[in-house]
Short mmCIF file of C-alpha atoms in Angstrom, two decimals:
data_model
loop_
_atom_site.label_atom_id
_atom_site.label_comp_id
_atom_site.label_asym_id
_atom_site.label_seq_id
_atom_site.Cartn_x
_atom_site.Cartn_y
_atom_site.Cartn_z
CA UNK A 1 49.81 125.16 128.64
CA UNK A 2 48.95 122.08 125.75
CA UNK A 3 52.10 120.37 125.92
CA UNK A 4 52.23 119.15 121.63
CA UNK A 5 54.25 116.06 120.75
CA UNK A 6 55.13 115.52 117.00
CA UNK A 7 57.53 112.20 117.44
CA UNK A 8 57.41 109.29 114.69
CA UNK A 9 55.81 111.39 111.93
CA UNK A 10 52.46 112.03 115.42
CA UNK A 11 51.14 114.49 116.03
CA UNK A 12 50.11 114.16 119.86
CA UNK A 13 48.34 116.34 121.83
CA UNK A 14 48.53 115.75 124.89
CA UNK A 15 44.67 115.65 126.86
CA UNK A 16 43.76 114.71 130.02
CA UNK A 17 41.42 111.89 128.95
CA UNK A 18 41.11 108.76 131.14
CA UNK A 19 44.02 106.09 131.08
CA UNK A 20 42.39 103.11 128.21
CA UNK A 21 40.78 105.25 127.06
CA UNK A 22 40.43 105.28 122.81
CA UNK A 23 42.18 107.29 120.46
CA UNK A 24 41.51 110.09 118.63
CA UNK A 25 43.17 109.84 115.87
CA UNK A 26 44.60 113.05 114.29
CA UNK A 27 45.70 112.99 110.58
CA UNK A 28 49.14 114.05 110.60
CA UNK A 29 48.80 117.10 108.85
CA UNK A 30 49.46 120.21 109.23
CA UNK A 31 51.68 119.78 111.95
CA UNK A 32 52.97 123.63 110.85
CA UNK A 33 48.85 125.47 111.67
CA UNK A 34 48.82 123.00 114.55
CA UNK A 35 52.35 124.96 116.33
CA UNK A 36 51.44 128.31 115.20
CA UNK A 37 47.73 127.81 116.28
CA UNK A 38 48.90 126.20 119.29
CA UNK A 39 52.18 129.10 119.99
CA UNK A 40 49.35 131.49 119.74
CA UNK A 41 46.81 130.25 122.13
CA UNK A 42 48.52 128.11 124.66
CA UNK A 43 51.44 130.32 125.68
CA UNK A 44 53.76 127.61 124.59
CA UNK A 45 57.08 128.92 125.47
CA UNK A 46 59.49 130.48 122.16
CA UNK A 47 62.52 128.34 121.02
CA UNK A 48 65.83 130.39 122.50
CA UNK A 49 68.33 131.05 119.91
CA UNK A 50 70.39 129.11 120.08
CA UNK A 51 74.36 127.43 119.12
CA UNK A 52 72.57 123.82 120.23
CA UNK A 53 69.75 122.40 116.87
CA UNK A 54 67.68 120.81 118.65
CA UNK A 55 65.14 118.86 115.97
CA UNK A 56 62.95 115.42 115.25
CA UNK A 57 60.68 113.39 112.24
CA UNK A 58 64.13 115.28 110.17
CA UNK A 59 66.52 113.87 107.66
CA UNK A 60 70.08 112.50 108.02
CA UNK A 61 71.54 111.30 104.67
CA UNK A 62 74.89 110.01 104.05
CA UNK A 63 76.98 111.37 101.30
CA UNK A 64 79.19 110.11 99.46
CA UNK A 65 82.76 111.45 101.18
CA UNK A 66 81.02 109.87 104.50
CA UNK A 67 79.66 113.10 106.33
CA UNK A 68 76.42 112.93 106.80
CA UNK A 69 73.54 115.67 106.02
CA UNK A 70 70.63 116.66 108.11
CA UNK A 71 67.70 118.53 107.15
CA UNK A 72 64.57 119.54 109.00
CA UNK A 73 62.47 118.50 111.05
CA UNK A 74 59.72 120.01 113.77
CA UNK A 75 58.08 120.29 117.08
CA UNK A 76 56.77 123.56 118.15
CA UNK A 77 57.60 124.29 114.83
CA UNK A 78 59.00 123.46 111.62
CA UNK A 79 62.60 124.13 110.16
CA UNK A 80 64.74 125.03 106.84
CA UNK A 81 67.57 123.94 108.84
CA UNK A 82 70.68 121.59 107.44
CA UNK A 83 73.99 121.22 109.30
CA UNK A 84 77.01 118.15 108.26
CA UNK A 85 78.57 116.00 110.65
CA UNK A 86 81.35 114.47 109.52
CA UNK A 87 82.08 111.53 111.99
CA UNK A 88 86.43 111.57 111.05
CA UNK A 89 86.56 115.22 112.95
CA UNK A 90 83.41 114.28 115.54
CA UNK A 91 82.30 118.10 114.50
CA UNK A 92 79.08 119.87 113.40
CA UNK A 93 78.73 122.77 110.99
CA UNK A 94 75.83 124.40 110.35
CA UNK A 95 75.18 125.10 106.35
CA UNK A 96 72.58 127.25 104.27
CA UNK A 97 69.43 125.99 104.67
CA UNK A 98 66.02 124.01 102.28
CA UNK A 99 64.06 126.41 100.16
CA UNK A 100 61.15 125.98 102.04
CA UNK A 101 61.14 124.52 106.11
CA UNK A 102 60.25 120.40 105.96
CA UNK A 103 59.47 118.12 108.47
CA UNK A 104 57.59 114.31 107.81
CA UNK A 105 59.62 114.53 104.83
CA UNK A 106 62.40 112.08 102.75
CA UNK A 107 65.49 112.19 101.63
CA UNK A 108 67.42 110.16 99.24
CA UNK A 109 71.16 110.63 97.78
CA UNK A 110 71.76 110.83 94.20
CA UNK A 111 75.19 110.55 91.51
CA UNK A 112 77.42 113.11 91.87
CA UNK A 113 77.26 113.94 96.06
CA UNK A 114 73.46 115.82 95.17
CA UNK A 115 70.46 114.61 97.54
CA UNK A 116 67.22 114.35 96.65
CA UNK A 117 64.74 115.68 99.72
CA UNK A 118 61.19 115.57 98.76
CA UNK A 119 57.84 117.02 100.65
CA UNK A 120 56.92 117.69 103.58
CA UNK A 121 56.06 121.24 103.53
CA UNK A 122 52.37 123.97 104.34
CA UNK A 123 49.37 122.18 103.98
CA UNK A 124 47.39 122.86 100.82
CA UNK A 125 51.17 124.10 99.82
CA UNK A 126 52.28 122.39 95.54
CA UNK A 127 54.08 119.08 95.89
CA UNK A 128 58.00 120.81 96.41
CA UNK A 129 61.45 118.89 96.09
CA UNK A 130 65.11 120.70 95.90
CA UNK A 131 68.25 118.78 95.65
CA UNK A 132 71.19 119.84 97.66
CA UNK A 133 74.67 119.41 95.88
CA UNK A 134 77.55 118.65 98.17
CA UNK A 135 79.99 120.36 95.69
CA UNK A 136 79.35 123.64 96.24
CA UNK A 137 77.18 123.85 99.77
CA UNK A 138 73.36 125.29 97.24
CA UNK A 139 70.05 124.06 97.43
CA UNK A 140 68.47 124.10 93.65
CA UNK A 141 65.13 124.16 94.28
CA UNK A 142 63.68 121.87 90.70
CA UNK A 143 59.76 120.85 90.23
CA UNK A 144 57.81 118.70 92.51
CA UNK A 145 55.84 115.64 92.17
CA UNK A 146 52.72 116.08 91.59
CA UNK A 147 51.21 115.40 94.62
CA UNK A 148 52.91 113.88 97.36
CA UNK A 149 53.01 115.89 100.31
CA UNK A 150 54.00 114.65 103.85
CA UNK A 151 54.68 110.82 105.73
CA UNK A 152 57.28 110.22 102.40
CA UNK A 153 59.43 107.62 102.12
CA UNK A 154 61.91 107.55 99.10
CA UNK A 155 64.17 105.13 98.05
CA UNK A 156 67.17 104.47 95.06
CA UNK A 157 65.77 101.66 92.81
CA UNK A 158 68.61 99.81 90.70
CA UNK A 159 67.68 102.07 87.36
CA UNK A 160 68.87 104.77 89.92
CA UNK A 161 65.82 106.27 89.30
CA UNK A 162 63.96 107.69 92.62
CA UNK A 163 60.58 106.03 93.79
CA UNK A 164 59.17 107.98 96.46
CA UNK A 165 54.91 106.92 98.08
CA UNK A 166 53.41 109.68 100.61
CA UNK A 167 50.43 111.46 101.98
CA UNK A 168 48.61 113.92 99.01
CA UNK A 169 48.60 117.28 99.73
CA UNK A 170 45.70 116.74 101.74
CA UNK A 171 46.17 114.25 103.74
CA UNK A 172 43.26 112.65 102.14
CA UNK A 173 44.74 109.73 99.21
CA UNK A 174 48.27 108.43 99.19
CA UNK A 175 50.50 108.91 95.59
CA UNK A 176 53.41 107.12 94.91
CA UNK A 177 55.45 108.99 91.99
CA UNK A 178 59.47 107.80 90.49
CA UNK A 179 62.07 110.57 90.03
CA UNK A 180 64.13 110.95 87.06
CA UNK A 181 67.34 112.84 88.25
CA UNK A 182 68.80 112.48 84.57
CA UNK A 183 66.00 114.63 83.92
CA UNK A 184 64.51 116.18 87.41
CA UNK A 185 61.16 115.08 85.94
CA UNK A 186 58.48 113.41 87.88
CA UNK A 187 56.33 110.31 86.36
CA UNK A 188 53.37 108.57 88.62
CA UNK A 189 54.22 105.15 89.58
CA UNK A 190 51.02 103.44 90.20
CA UNK A 191 47.34 104.27 91.11
CA UNK A 192 48.09 103.19 95.22
CA UNK A 193 44.90 103.30 98.38
CA UNK A 194 45.88 105.53 101.23
CA UNK A 195 47.94 103.98 103.25
CA UNK A 196 47.79 106.39 106.56
CA UNK A 197 51.21 106.40 106.29
CA UNK A 198 53.81 104.45 104.81
CA UNK A 199 56.16 102.46 107.24
CA UNK A 200 58.83 101.47 105.54
CA UNK A 201 59.82 100.35 101.33
CA UNK A 202 62.36 98.02 100.32
CA UNK A 203 62.91 97.45 96.73
CA UNK A 204 62.62 94.02 95.06
CA UNK A 205 63.75 92.32 91.95
CA UNK A 206 61.86 93.60 89.22
CA UNK A 207 62.31 96.98 89.56
CA UNK A 208 59.05 96.82 92.46
CA UNK A 209 59.01 97.78 96.11
CA UNK A 210 57.90 96.60 98.50
CA UNK A 211 55.72 98.98 101.01
CA UNK A 212 54.56 98.30 104.35
CA UNK A 213 51.89 100.75 105.63
CA UNK A 214 50.13 101.33 108.48
CA UNK A 215 46.60 100.63 108.53
CA UNK A 216 43.30 97.45 106.89
CA UNK A 217 45.92 97.31 103.96
CA UNK A 218 49.89 96.59 105.46
CA UNK A 219 51.68 95.33 102.62
CA UNK A 220 51.44 96.20 98.87
CA UNK A 221 53.31 95.65 96.57
CA UNK A 222 54.10 98.50 93.42
CA UNK A 223 55.06 97.85 90.77
CA UNK A 224 54.75 101.13 87.32
CA UNK A 225 51.12 101.02 86.49
CA UNK A 226 49.87 98.22 89.07
CA UNK A 227 49.89 97.49 92.43
CA UNK A 228 49.20 94.44 94.67
CA UNK A 229 48.70 93.57 97.55
CA UNK A 230 50.66 91.07 99.76
CA UNK A 231 49.55 91.14 103.09
CA UNK A 232 47.03 92.80 105.75
CA UNK A 233 46.05 92.96 108.99
CA UNK A 234 44.52 95.59 112.47
CA UNK A 235 46.83 95.53 114.57
CA UNK A 236 48.98 99.06 114.27
CA UNK A 237 52.20 98.86 112.80
CA UNK A 238 54.88 100.55 114.42
CA UNK A 239 57.82 100.10 113.04
CA UNK A 240 59.00 98.20 109.31
CA UNK A 241 63.13 98.29 108.94
CA UNK A 242 63.70 97.24 105.08
CA UNK A 243 66.67 93.85 105.09
CA UNK A 244 68.12 94.91 102.65
CA UNK A 245 67.52 92.27 100.27
CA UNK A 246 63.32 91.89 99.01
CA UNK A 247 62.50 91.56 103.36
CA UNK A 248 61.46 93.86 105.36
CA UNK A 249 61.05 92.81 109.95
CA UNK A 250 57.73 94.26 110.57
CA UNK A 251 56.84 96.01 114.27
CA UNK A 252 52.92 96.02 114.83
CA UNK A 253 50.71 95.84 117.76
CA UNK A 254 51.42 97.68 120.52
CA UNK A 255 49.48 100.18 120.82
CA UNK A 256 50.01 102.93 123.27
CA UNK A 257 54.02 100.11 124.15
CA UNK A 258 50.80 98.97 126.61
CA UNK A 259 51.24 95.40 124.68
CA UNK A 260 53.88 93.25 123.22
CA UNK A 261 55.79 94.17 120.26
CA UNK A 262 54.28 91.57 117.56
CA UNK A 263 57.25 91.48 114.70
CA UNK A 264 57.45 89.23 110.96
CA UNK A 265 59.31 89.44 107.83
CA UNK A 266 57.89 90.12 104.55
CA UNK A 267 58.72 89.31 101.28
CA UNK A 268 56.53 89.79 97.85
CA UNK A 269 55.33 86.71 98.43
CA UNK A 270 56.13 85.26 102.22
CA UNK A 271 55.25 85.94 105.46
CA UNK A 272 57.39 84.93 108.50
CA UNK A 273 56.63 85.02 112.18
CA UNK A 274 59.14 85.53 114.16
CA UNK A 275 59.55 86.69 118.07
CA UNK A 276 58.44 90.02 119.63
CA UNK A 277 61.21 92.26 120.92
CA UNK A 278 61.90 92.00 124.55
CA UNK A 279 60.87 95.89 125.65
CA UNK A 280 58.01 97.74 124.87
CA UNK A 281 57.41 100.26 123.18
CA UNK A 282 55.40 102.08 120.62
CA UNK A 283 56.78 105.22 118.08
CA UNK A 284 60.29 103.69 117.14
CA UNK A 285 62.08 102.33 114.08
CA UNK A 286 65.31 100.96 113.47
CA UNK A 287 68.09 100.41 111.23
CA UNK A 288 70.10 96.75 109.41
CA UNK A 289 73.53 96.43 110.29
CA UNK A 290 76.39 94.93 107.73
CA UNK A 291 76.62 91.87 109.25
CA UNK A 292 72.04 92.02 108.68
CA UNK A 293 70.62 91.75 111.71
CA UNK A 294 68.51 95.08 112.71
CA UNK A 295 69.48 97.82 115.73
CA UNK A 296 66.61 99.33 117.62
CA UNK A 297 67.09 101.89 119.83
CA UNK A 298 64.06 104.55 121.53
CA UNK A 299 61.05 105.13 121.74
CA UNK A 300 58.03 105.45 123.87
CA UNK A 301 56.42 103.90 126.34
CA UNK A 302 53.55 105.45 128.09
CA UNK A 303 53.60 106.29 132.44
CA UNK A 304 51.42 108.47 134.10
CA UNK A 305 47.83 108.95 134.77
CA UNK A 306 46.61 110.44 132.38
CA UNK A 307 49.05 107.53 129.82
CA UNK A 308 51.84 109.86 128.22
CA UNK A 309 54.22 108.52 125.59
CA UNK A 310 57.90 108.22 128.02
CA UNK A 311 60.59 108.14 125.22
CA UNK A 312 63.41 105.39 126.84
CA UNK A 313 67.06 104.12 125.75
CA UNK A 314 66.26 100.64 126.00
CA UNK A 315 68.01 99.06 122.47
CA UNK A 316 67.49 95.43 120.75
CA UNK A 317 69.77 93.31 118.50
CA UNK A 318 67.92 90.73 115.69
CA UNK A 319 69.38 87.79 114.27
CA UNK A 320 67.07 87.67 111.02
CA UNK A 321 69.51 84.37 110.45
CA UNK A 322 67.99 82.56 114.39
CA UNK A 323 65.00 84.88 114.22
CA UNK A 324 66.00 85.95 117.86
CA UNK A 325 66.52 88.88 119.41
CA UNK A 326 69.51 89.87 122.05
CA UNK A 327 69.01 93.63 123.87
CA UNK A 328 72.12 95.98 124.11
CA UNK A 329 73.09 98.98 126.49
CA UNK A 330 70.50 101.48 126.78
CA UNK A 331 71.18 104.86 124.43
CA UNK A 332 72.85 107.61 126.20
CA UNK A 333 69.99 110.26 125.97
CA UNK A 334 66.14 108.36 125.58
CA UNK A 335 64.38 109.53 122.74
CA UNK A 336 61.47 108.96 120.43
CA UNK A 337 61.56 110.25 116.86
CA UNK A 338 65.31 110.34 116.52
CA UNK A 339 67.15 109.58 112.69
CA UNK A 340 69.22 106.37 112.89
CA UNK A 341 72.55 107.00 109.90
CA UNK A 342 74.57 103.86 109.48
CA UNK A 343 78.42 105.02 108.46
CA UNK A 344 81.16 103.79 106.07
CA UNK A 345 82.79 101.78 108.93
CA UNK A 346 79.44 100.26 110.50
CA UNK A 347 78.59 102.49 113.00
CA UNK A 348 75.21 104.20 113.23
CA UNK A 349 74.66 107.88 114.16
CA UNK A 350 71.59 108.33 115.80
CA UNK A 351 70.09 111.97 116.06
CA UNK A 352 68.00 114.63 117.87
CA UNK A 353 64.54 112.80 118.89
CA UNK A 354 62.57 114.64 121.46
CA UNK A 355 61.69 114.23 125.21
CA UNK A 356 58.88 115.74 126.84
CA UNK A 357 60.99 118.35 127.81
CA UNK A 358 61.13 119.36 123.69
CA UNK A 359 63.85 118.77 120.73
CA UNK A 360 66.64 116.76 121.56
CA UNK A 361 70.37 118.32 120.07
CA UNK A 362 72.26 115.43 121.28
CA UNK A 363 73.09 112.49 119.10
CA UNK A 364 75.09 109.30 119.69
CA UNK A 365 76.98 106.65 118.29
CA UNK A 366 76.35 103.19 118.32
CA UNK A 367 79.86 100.52 117.69
CA UNK A 368 78.52 96.60 116.96
CA UNK A 369 81.83 95.39 116.94
CA UNK A 370 81.91 96.69 121.11
CA UNK A 371 78.53 97.05 121.64
CA UNK A 372 78.72 100.64 123.44
CA UNK A 373 77.09 104.23 123.16
CA UNK A 374 79.37 107.36 121.99
CA UNK A 375 78.02 111.03 122.73
CA UNK A 376 78.64 112.99 119.73
CA UNK A 377 79.72 116.65 119.75
CA UNK A 378 76.21 118.11 120.55
CA UNK A 379 74.19 119.16 116.90
CA UNK A 380 74.99 122.51 115.98
#
C-alpha cells in the first residue's frame, strides 16, 4: 500500500527515495481525486465508522457565544461533516454537515452568528461558498467567488466585508476576491500573481491586506485594484502567523525540518529578523495570544530512512517585544495539520491533525496562565 498523507495543506505520497533526494513538487490539488485513486488501487483500509471523528486541514471558527464550529477536512477522503465544541461543558455536538465536502478551505465569522465557508471543493468544480447559521444550525449554499478554489485564506476587513485569496479552481493561478455579507455577493479584489500557497494574511491600515505566500514573491500588499510586492525570497515559508497589529511572524527555510527555521516580523513596509525557534520542524503554524505572544506547537520532523515526516508534540512561545523564544511543555499528542482557535478566556483550543497512522480525533487546550495542556473529550 502507498501511504497518503494530507498535512498542513500538502498532499504527500511517501515513496522510498534516498535521504536527501530533492522533493518532487506535487500540486496541492486535486486531493479528492488522489485520495480516491489511492483508495481504489492501493487497498488502503477504509475509515471505520465511529462516534469519534478524526480530521485534518479542517476549519475551527469561534462563534459569538464562545462555542467553536469545526467543519470539513480530509485525510483519505474529504468530508462535509461538522461539529460544535462547547468549552463550558467540554462536550462535542455533531450537527448537519455542509452541502459540499471541503478541505483546505477557509471559514470566518460574520455578524449575526453566521459563518462564511469558502473554497476547498472538488477540482475544476465551480467556485463554491456557503453560510452556516448558528441560530438555526443550518447551512445555505450561496454564490461562490468567480475563481477561488482551494488553499484559501480569509479575513474580515474593518468595514465588515471579507477578503479571500487562494489558488484558482485549476491550480494554475491565484485569485483574490471580496465578499459582501449584506448582499452575499463577490467581486474581484485585484489581479494577483500566482502564489504556490498562501500561508498568512493580515489586515493593515487603509483597507489593504498583507499576504504571505510560499514562493519567489513571498509578501504582497493587496488593495482593491492594486498589488504591491513588499518582499521576496527563495526559502520556503513554513508558517506565517498574523500578530493582529498589521504585522506577520514569518517562519521559513525549514526544508524537511533538517535546517534551522529562520524567523522575521514582516509589515507593509518593514522587515525585522528575529531569533530562530529552538525546534526544527515543518508543516506547522501558530496563533497569536491575547498578550501578543505567539504559540507554536506540533508539526513534522524528518525521521527514518527513507526520510518521512514524523509529527511532534513540541511547543514554543515567541515574544515579539523581546524577539525571544521560550520552551513550553509539549502537547499530549504529537500532531500536524491541526487548527488553533483562541477562546474568549485566552486559552487556545487545538483540534485534530494527523500522525503517520491516520487522522486524530483528539483535541486539547493550552492555558497560557499555567502553561499547561489539557485533553478535551474526543472529537465527535
